[in-house]
Amino acid sequence: MFSMSLVDRDSVVVWHPYSDGTLFNSEIAIVSGKGAYLYEADGGKYIDAVASWWTNIHGHSHPHIVQKVAAQAGKLDHVIFSGFTHEPAILLAELLLGRLPGNQKKVFYSDNGSTAVEVALKMAFQFWYNKGEIRNKVIAFKNSYHGDTFGAMSVSERGAFTKPFENLLFDVIYLDVPVPGKEVEILSELSVILAHSKSQIASFIFEPLVLGTAGMLMYEPKVLDALLTLCKSAGILTIADEVMTGFGRTGKFFACDYLTTHPDLFCLSKGLTGGTMAMGVTSCTLPVFEVFKSGASTTFFHGHSYTANPIACSAAIGSLELFERAETMEAVIRIEQLHTDFVQKIGKSKKVKHARSRGTILAIELLSDSGTSYFNTLRKQIYTFFIARGILLRPLGNIIYVMPPYCISTEDLNYVYLAIEEFIDSL
Ligand SMILES: *Cc1c(COP(=O)(O)O)cnc(C)c1O
């Protein structure tokens, strides 16, 4: 059996995420990673232009994070986090609260983005339960993506991803995304919703400034501030899902750093450990936490076996330490500038419907007559074209996006841009 290639062995025993059962998926076997590159056994290499599903920010196997992980693994691998604690969890919470808006006071650990969202939703529901109010509804953006577990699916866009489970998801009030030009309309949409049903609404959950899976759909801080202000004056808890946008992605440390209003809860994951370990965080304000000191149910019955895993905490601390080096955010600003210039250039192409960027996120929406969705037929064509050029890009339907590790060189980023231009010319 072991004379078979990795790819063949894989196809026998492994079920991959987001893979179509009707297709034979020949996966690419990666044996190592360094900086912005992923390597195959035979020396083939790829520029990781999607930061390995938006997680990797400092480059692969960064020596500082590797050292933190190795040291922690040799000292304390794991310990139950109920009734016990450890320094990496405490220090990480202190560091995160130092970076989050001042109203954030408590950190709750879990192990991925979906669980960070589940925790936030459950905290918000139980917040009202403890206050003796029945609030079963959540407001969410129509095109949002908050993860693949049931609560996270419930507040995500209802489409192909959620179709088989439709009857099992809880009620959500959807709000259109306030993209430029639609701000006034959406604000009045929210006002109407609040006027009719505010006493039933527990929370408003949103991806700040960039809706990732929706196709890097972008909107402005000003309108988000206005939406949050409306929710706050109606007494509704606001949940920022910064799972994708956190840790420098949007040009500031958190996307919510562009705002003047501070959300009540934050969900973090993906870049949290620099893209090395699975970890999720939900943070909240003191008023949210304090409600668990009285009321009907004072225990938050939620906790995963690997909650606050010390090795994951140490990886996250290592990643945050890298942000103390000026070069990390300087790299973010460099990428932001390069993206902005490229948007100017590529936006002029007749084959481009819309080009946009925010921080280190670049998105190019191609004109296409086969529908503008995840399943657009251009998807496979785009993926194959870039893989053949040693670039890992994973388009969202007809939307090509680039979200690199911050360590990517200007030369490599220019190579990616050039390949995008070539692809667009080939259409
Ligand atoms: C990826 C993502 C999630 C889910 O995170 P997982 O770690 O994949 O479960 C939630 N919210 C947003 C905004 C995301 O981009």
Coordinates of C-alpha atoms and ligand atoms in Angstrom, one line a residue:
M1 CA 0.0 0.0 0.0
F2 CA 2.8 2.4 0.8
S3 CA 4.2 2.2 -2.7
M4 CA 1.1 4.2 -3.7
S5 CA 1.6 8.0 -4.0
L6 CA 0.3 10.2 -1.3
V7 CA -2.5 11.5 -3.6
D8 CA -3.7 7.9 -4.4
R9 CA -3.6 6.9 -0.7
D10 CA -5.5 10.1 0.1
S11 CA -8.2 9.3 -2.4
V12 CA -8.9 5.9 -0.8
V13 CA -9.3 7.0 2.9
V14 CA -9.8 10.8 3.3
W15 CA -12.9 12.8 2.9
H16 CA -12.0 16.5 2.2
P17 CA -14.0 19.6 3.1
Y18 CA -16.1 21.2 0.4
S19 CA -15.5 18.4 -2.0
D20 CA -18.1 17.3 -4.5
G21 CA -18.9 13.6 -4.1
T22 CA -19.5 13.2 -7.9
L23 CA -16.0 14.4 -8.9
F24 CA -12.7 12.7 -8.6
N25 CA -10.7 15.2 -6.6
S26 CA -7.0 14.8 -7.1
E27 CA -5.6 16.7 -4.1
I28 CA -2.2 18.3 -4.1
A29 CA 0.1 16.7 -1.5
I30 CA 2.2 19.3 0.4
V31 CA 5.2 18.2 2.5
S32 CA 6.5 21.5 3.8
G33 CA 5.9 25.2 4.0
K34 CA 8.2 28.2 4.4
G35 CA 7.2 31.8 4.3
A36 CA 4.6 32.4 1.6
Y37 CA 5.4 29.1 -0.1
L38 CA 4.0 25.5 0.0
Y39 CA 6.2 22.7 -1.3
E40 CA 5.4 19.3 -2.9
A41 CA 7.7 16.3 -2.4
D42 CA 9.2 16.6 -5.8
G43 CA 10.2 20.3 -5.2
G44 CA 7.1 21.8 -6.9
K45 CA 6.0 24.9 -5.1
Y46 CA 3.0 27.2 -4.8
I47 CA 2.6 30.8 -3.6
D48 CA 0.0 30.6 -0.9
A49 CA -2.0 33.6 -2.1
V50 CA -5.1 32.6 0.0
A51 CA -3.0 32.2 3.2
S52 CA -4.3 28.6 3.5
W53 CA -7.9 29.4 4.0
W54 CA -7.2 32.9 5.4
T55 CA -5.4 31.7 8.5
N56 CA -1.7 32.2 7.8
I57 CA -0.4 35.7 8.4
H58 CA 3.3 35.6 9.1
G59 CA 4.2 32.9 6.6
H60 CA 4.4 29.1 7.1
S61 CA 6.4 27.5 9.9
H62 CA 7.6 30.9 11.2
P63 CA 10.6 30.2 13.4
H64 CA 9.3 32.3 16.3
I65 CA 6.0 30.5 16.4
V66 CA 7.7 27.1 15.9
Q67 CA 9.9 27.8 18.9
K68 CA 6.9 28.9 21.1
V69 CA 5.0 25.7 20.1
A70 CA 7.9 23.4 20.7
A71 CA 8.8 24.9 24.1
Q72 CA 5.2 24.7 25.3
A73 CA 4.7 21.2 24.0
G74 CA 7.7 20.1 26.1
K75 CA 6.4 21.8 29.2
L76 CA 2.6 21.4 29.4
D77 CA 0.7 19.9 26.4
H78 CA -2.8 20.2 27.8
V79 CA -4.8 20.5 30.9
I80 CA -8.6 20.6 31.6
F81 CA -9.7 24.3 31.6
S82 CA -12.6 23.9 34.0
G83 CA -11.3 24.3 37.6
F84 CA -7.8 24.7 36.3
T85 CA -5.9 27.4 34.5
H86 CA -2.4 28.1 33.1
E87 CA -0.2 31.0 32.2
P88 CA -0.4 30.9 28.4
A89 CA -4.2 31.2 28.6
I90 CA -4.0 34.1 31.1
L91 CA -1.3 36.0 29.2
L92 CA -3.1 35.5 25.8
A93 CA -6.3 36.9 27.3
E94 CA -4.4 39.9 28.7
L95 CA -2.7 40.5 25.3
L96 CA -6.0 40.2 23.3
L97 CA -7.8 42.5 25.7
G98 CA -5.0 45.0 25.2
R99 CA -5.6 45.0 21.5
L100 CA -9.5 44.8 21.5
P101 CA -11.6 47.9 22.1
G102 CA -11.6 49.0 25.8
N103 CA -15.1 47.7 26.4
Q104 CA -14.0 44.1 26.0
K105 CA -13.2 42.5 29.4
K106 CA -13.5 38.7 29.3
V107 CA -12.1 36.1 27.0
F108 CA -13.7 32.7 26.4
Y109 CA -11.7 30.1 24.5
S110 CA -12.9 27.5 22.0
D111 CA -11.2 25.9 19.0
N112 CA -12.3 27.3 15.7
G113 CA -14.2 30.1 14.0
S114 CA -17.6 28.3 14.0
T115 CA -17.4 27.6 17.7
A116 CA -16.3 31.2 18.5
V117 CA -19.6 32.2 16.7
E118 CA -21.7 29.5 18.5
V119 CA -20.4 30.7 21.8
A120 CA -21.2 34.4 21.0
L121 CA -24.7 33.5 19.9
K122 CA -25.3 31.3 23.0
M123 CA -24.0 34.0 25.3
A124 CA -26.3 36.5 23.7
F125 CA -29.3 34.2 24.0
Q126 CA -28.6 33.3 27.6
F127 CA -28.0 37.0 28.4
W128 CA -31.6 37.6 27.7
Y129 CA -32.8 34.4 29.3
N130 CA -31.1 35.4 32.5
K131 CA -32.7 38.8 32.3
G132 CA -36.1 36.9 32.1
E133 CA -36.8 37.9 28.5
I134 CA -37.6 35.6 25.7
R135 CA -35.6 36.7 22.7
N136 CA -35.2 34.1 19.9
K137 CA -34.3 36.1 16.9
V138 CA -31.0 37.3 15.5
I139 CA -30.3 39.9 12.8
A140 CA -27.6 38.9 10.2
F141 CA -26.5 40.1 6.8
K142 CA -28.1 38.3 3.9
N143 CA -24.9 37.2 2.3
S144 CA -23.0 36.4 5.4
Y145 CA -20.9 33.4 6.3
H146 CA -20.3 32.6 10.0
G147 CA -19.3 28.9 9.9
D148 CA -20.6 25.4 9.4
T149 CA -22.1 24.3 12.8
F150 CA -25.8 24.7 13.3
G151 CA -26.0 28.0 15.0
A152 CA -23.4 29.5 12.7
M153 CA -25.3 28.0 9.7
S154 CA -28.5 29.5 11.0
V155 CA -27.1 33.1 10.9
S156 CA -25.3 32.5 7.5
E157 CA -26.7 33.0 4.0
R158 CA -29.4 30.5 3.3
G159 CA -28.2 28.9 0.1
A160 CA -26.5 25.8 -1.3
F161 CA -24.3 25.4 1.8
T162 CA -27.3 25.2 4.2
K163 CA -30.0 23.7 1.9
P164 CA -30.0 20.1 3.3
F165 CA -30.5 21.5 6.8
E166 CA -32.9 24.3 6.1
N167 CA -35.7 23.0 8.3
L168 CA -33.4 22.6 11.3
L169 CA -32.1 26.2 11.4
F170 CA -33.4 28.9 13.7
D171 CA -35.2 32.1 12.7
V172 CA -33.1 34.9 11.5
I173 CA -34.0 38.4 10.3
Y174 CA -31.9 39.2 7.3
L175 CA -30.6 42.6 6.4
D176 CA -29.1 43.5 3.0
V177 CA -25.4 44.3 3.0
P178 CA -25.0 48.1 3.0
V179 CA -22.6 48.3 0.0
P180 CA -21.8 51.7 -1.3
G181 CA -24.9 53.4 -2.6
K182 CA -27.3 51.3 -0.6
E183 CA -26.5 52.8 2.9
V184 CA -29.6 54.9 3.3
E185 CA -31.9 52.2 2.2
I186 CA -30.4 49.6 4.6
L187 CA -30.4 52.0 7.5
S188 CA -34.1 52.5 7.1
E189 CA -34.6 48.7 6.6
L190 CA -33.0 48.2 10.0
S191 CA -35.1 50.9 11.6
V192 CA -38.2 49.2 10.4
I193 CA -37.1 45.8 11.7
L194 CA -36.3 47.3 15.1
A195 CA -39.6 49.2 15.3
H196 CA -41.5 46.0 14.7
S197 CA -39.6 43.3 16.5
K198 CA -36.9 44.7 18.8
S199 CA -38.2 43.0 21.9
Q200 CA -37.7 39.6 20.2
I201 CA -34.2 40.2 19.0
A202 CA -31.2 38.9 21.0
S203 CA -28.3 40.1 18.8
F204 CA -27.0 41.4 15.5
I205 CA -24.1 39.4 14.1
F206 CA -22.0 40.8 11.3
E207 CA -18.7 40.5 9.5
P208 CA -17.2 43.9 9.8
L209 CA -16.3 45.7 6.5
V210 CA -15.7 42.6 4.4
L211 CA -18.0 39.6 3.9
G212 CA -15.5 37.0 3.0
T213 CA -17.3 33.9 1.7
A214 CA -19.9 36.2 0.0
G215 CA -17.1 37.1 -2.4
M216 CA -15.2 39.7 -0.4
L217 CA -18.2 42.0 -0.4
M218 CA -17.1 45.3 1.1
Y219 CA -18.9 48.2 2.8
E220 CA -17.8 51.3 4.7
P221 CA -17.1 51.8 8.4
K222 CA -19.5 54.8 8.6
V223 CA -22.6 52.8 7.7
L224 CA -21.6 50.0 10.1
D225 CA -21.2 52.6 12.9
A226 CA -24.7 53.9 12.1
L227 CA -26.2 50.3 12.1
L228 CA -24.5 49.5 15.4
T229 CA -25.7 52.8 16.9
L230 CA -29.3 51.9 16.0
C231 CA -28.9 48.4 17.6
K232 CA -27.4 49.8 20.7
S233 CA -30.1 52.3 21.2
A234 CA -32.6 49.5 20.8
G235 CA -30.7 47.5 23.5
I236 CA -29.7 44.7 21.1
L237 CA -26.3 43.0 21.6
T238 CA -23.9 43.4 18.7
I239 CA -21.5 40.6 17.7
A240 CA -18.5 41.3 15.5
D241 CA -17.4 38.2 13.7
E242 CA -13.7 39.1 13.1
V243 CA -12.8 35.5 12.4
M244 CA -11.5 36.5 8.9
T245 CA -10.9 40.3 9.4
G246 CA -8.9 40.1 12.6
F247 CA -5.1 40.4 13.0
G248 CA -4.2 43.0 10.4
R249 CA -6.2 41.6 7.4
T250 CA -8.1 44.9 6.7
G251 CA -5.1 47.2 7.3
K252 CA -5.8 47.9 10.9
F253 CA -5.4 45.3 13.7
F254 CA -9.1 44.7 13.8
A255 CA -11.7 45.8 11.2
C256 CA -13.6 47.3 14.2
D257 CA -10.7 49.6 14.7
Y258 CA -12.1 51.6 11.8
L259 CA -15.3 52.2 13.9
T260 CA -16.2 54.7 16.7
T261 CA -18.9 52.4 18.1
H262 CA -17.7 49.3 19.9
P263 CA -19.5 45.9 19.5
D264 CA -20.5 43.9 22.6
L265 CA -18.9 40.6 21.6
F266 CA -16.0 39.6 19.3
C267 CA -15.4 36.3 17.6
L268 CA -11.8 35.5 16.6
S269 CA -10.0 32.6 15.0
K270 CA -8.1 32.0 11.7
G271 CA -5.2 34.5 12.1
L272 CA -5.3 34.2 15.9
T273 CA -2.4 31.7 16.1
G274 CA -0.8 33.0 12.9
G275 CA -2.3 30.1 11.1
T276 CA -0.5 27.3 13.0
M277 CA -3.0 25.9 15.5
A278 CA -6.8 25.5 15.7
M279 CA -8.2 28.0 18.2
G280 CA -11.2 30.2 18.7
V281 CA -11.9 33.1 21.0
T282 CA -15.1 34.9 22.0
S283 CA -14.7 38.1 24.0
C284 CA -17.4 40.1 25.7
T285 CA -18.1 43.2 27.8
L286 CA -18.5 43.3 31.6
P287 CA -22.3 43.9 31.3
V288 CA -22.6 40.7 29.3
F289 CA -20.5 38.7 31.7
E290 CA -22.2 40.2 34.8
V291 CA -25.6 38.8 33.8
F292 CA -24.2 35.4 34.5
K293 CA -23.9 36.3 38.2
S294 CA -27.7 36.3 38.6
G295 CA -30.8 35.2 36.8
A296 CA -32.2 31.8 35.7
S297 CA -29.0 30.0 34.7
T298 CA -25.8 31.4 36.0
T299 CA -23.6 28.7 34.4
F300 CA -22.6 29.0 30.8
F301 CA -22.8 25.3 29.8
H302 CA -20.3 25.4 27.0
G303 CA -16.7 24.0 26.9
H304 CA -14.7 22.0 24.5
S305 CA -12.2 19.3 25.5
Y306 CA -9.4 21.3 24.0
T307 CA -10.5 24.7 25.4
A308 CA -7.5 27.0 25.9
N309 CA -5.0 24.4 24.8
P310 CA -1.7 25.6 26.1
I311 CA 0.2 24.9 22.8
A312 CA -2.4 26.8 20.8
C313 CA -2.3 29.7 23.3
S314 CA 1.5 29.8 23.0
A315 CA 1.2 29.9 19.2
A316 CA -1.2 32.8 19.5
I317 CA 1.1 34.6 21.9
G318 CA 4.0 34.0 19.5
S319 CA 1.9 35.5 16.7
L320 CA 1.0 38.6 18.8
E321 CA 4.6 39.0 19.7
L322 CA 5.4 39.2 16.0
F323 CA 3.0 42.2 15.8
E324 CA 5.2 44.0 18.3
R325 CA 7.8 44.1 15.5
A326 CA 7.2 47.2 13.3
E327 CA 7.9 45.2 10.1
T328 CA 4.7 43.2 10.5
M329 CA 2.2 46.1 10.1
E330 CA 4.6 47.7 7.7
A331 CA 4.2 44.7 5.5
V332 CA 0.4 45.0 5.8
I333 CA 0.6 48.6 4.7
R334 CA 2.9 47.7 1.8
I335 CA 0.4 45.0 0.5
E336 CA -2.5 47.5 1.0
Q337 CA -0.7 50.0 -1.2
L338 CA 0.1 47.4 -3.9
H339 CA -3.5 46.2 -3.9
T340 CA -4.8 49.7 -4.2
D341 CA -2.6 50.4 -7.2
F342 CA -3.6 47.1 -8.8
V343 CA -7.3 47.8 -8.3
Q344 CA -6.9 51.1 -10.2
K345 CA -5.2 49.3 -13.1
I346 CA -7.3 46.1 -13.4
G347 CA -10.6 48.0 -12.7
K348 CA -10.3 49.5 -16.1
S349 CA -10.5 46.2 -17.9
K350 CA -13.7 45.6 -19.9
K351 CA -13.8 42.1 -18.5
V352 CA -13.8 43.2 -14.9
K353 CA -17.2 44.0 -13.3
H354 CA -15.8 45.4 -10.1
A355 CA -12.4 45.4 -8.5
R356 CA -12.0 46.3 -4.8
S357 CA -9.6 46.1 -1.9
R358 CA -9.4 46.6 1.9
G359 CA -6.1 46.3 3.6
T360 CA -4.5 43.0 2.4
I361 CA -7.7 41.7 0.8
L362 CA -8.0 42.2 -3.0
A363 CA -11.1 41.0 -4.9
I364 CA -11.7 41.1 -8.7
E365 CA -15.2 40.3 -9.8
L366 CA -15.2 39.1 -13.4
L367 CA -18.0 39.7 -15.9
S368 CA -19.6 36.3 -16.4
D369 CA -22.9 35.2 -17.8
S370 CA -23.0 31.9 -15.9
G371 CA -24.2 33.6 -12.7
T372 CA -22.2 35.3 -10.0
S373 CA -22.1 32.6 -7.4
Y374 CA -19.7 30.2 -5.7
F375 CA -20.7 27.7 -8.4
N376 CA -19.9 29.9 -11.4
T377 CA -18.3 27.8 -14.1
L378 CA -15.3 30.1 -14.2
R379 CA -14.2 28.8 -10.8
K380 CA -12.6 25.6 -11.9
Q381 CA -10.9 27.3 -14.9
I382 CA -9.4 30.0 -12.7
Y383 CA -8.2 27.5 -10.1
T384 CA -6.4 25.3 -12.7
F385 CA -4.9 28.3 -14.6
F386 CA -3.2 29.6 -11.4
I387 CA -2.1 26.2 -10.1
A388 CA -0.3 25.6 -13.4
R389 CA 1.6 28.9 -12.7
G390 CA 2.5 27.9 -9.1
I391 CA -0.1 30.1 -7.5
L392 CA -2.7 28.9 -5.0
L393 CA -5.8 31.0 -5.6
R394 CA -9.2 29.7 -4.8
P395 CA -11.8 31.9 -6.5
L396 CA -15.3 32.4 -5.1
G397 CA -17.2 31.7 -8.3
N398 CA -16.3 34.5 -10.7
I399 CA -14.5 36.4 -8.0
I400 CA -10.7 36.1 -7.9
Y401 CA -9.4 37.2 -4.5
V402 CA -5.9 37.5 -3.1
M403 CA -5.3 37.3 0.7
P404 CA -1.6 36.5 1.2
P405 CA 0.5 36.0 4.3
Y406 CA 2.0 39.4 5.1
C407 CA 5.5 38.2 4.5
I408 CA 4.9 37.8 0.7
S409 CA 7.5 39.6 -1.2
T410 CA 6.6 42.5 -3.6
E411 CA 8.1 40.5 -6.4
D412 CA 5.9 37.5 -5.7
L413 CA 2.8 39.7 -5.3
N414 CA 3.6 41.3 -8.7
Y415 CA 3.9 37.8 -10.2
V416 CA 0.4 37.0 -8.9
Y417 CA -1.0 40.3 -10.3
L418 CA 0.7 39.5 -13.7
A419 CA -0.9 36.1 -13.8
I420 CA -4.3 37.6 -13.0
E421 CA -3.8 40.0 -15.9
E422 CA -2.9 37.1 -18.2
F423 CA -5.9 35.2 -17.1
I424 CA -8.2 38.1 -17.7
D425 CA -6.6 38.7 -21.2
S426 CA -7.2 35.0 -22.0
L427 CA -11.0 35.3 -21.5
Ligands
LIG1 C1 -14.1 31.0 8.3 C2 -15.1 31.8 9.0 C3 -15.8 31.3 10.0 C4 -15.7 29.9 10.4 O1 -14.4 29.6 10.9 P1 -14.0 28.0 10.9 O2 -12.7 28.0 11.7 O3 -13.8 27.6 9.5 O4 -15.0 27.2 11.6 C5 -16.7 32.1 10.7 N1 -16.8 33.4 10.3 C6 -16.1 34.0 9.3 C7 -16.3 35.4 9.0 C8 -15.2 33.2 8.6 O5 -14.6 33.7 7.6

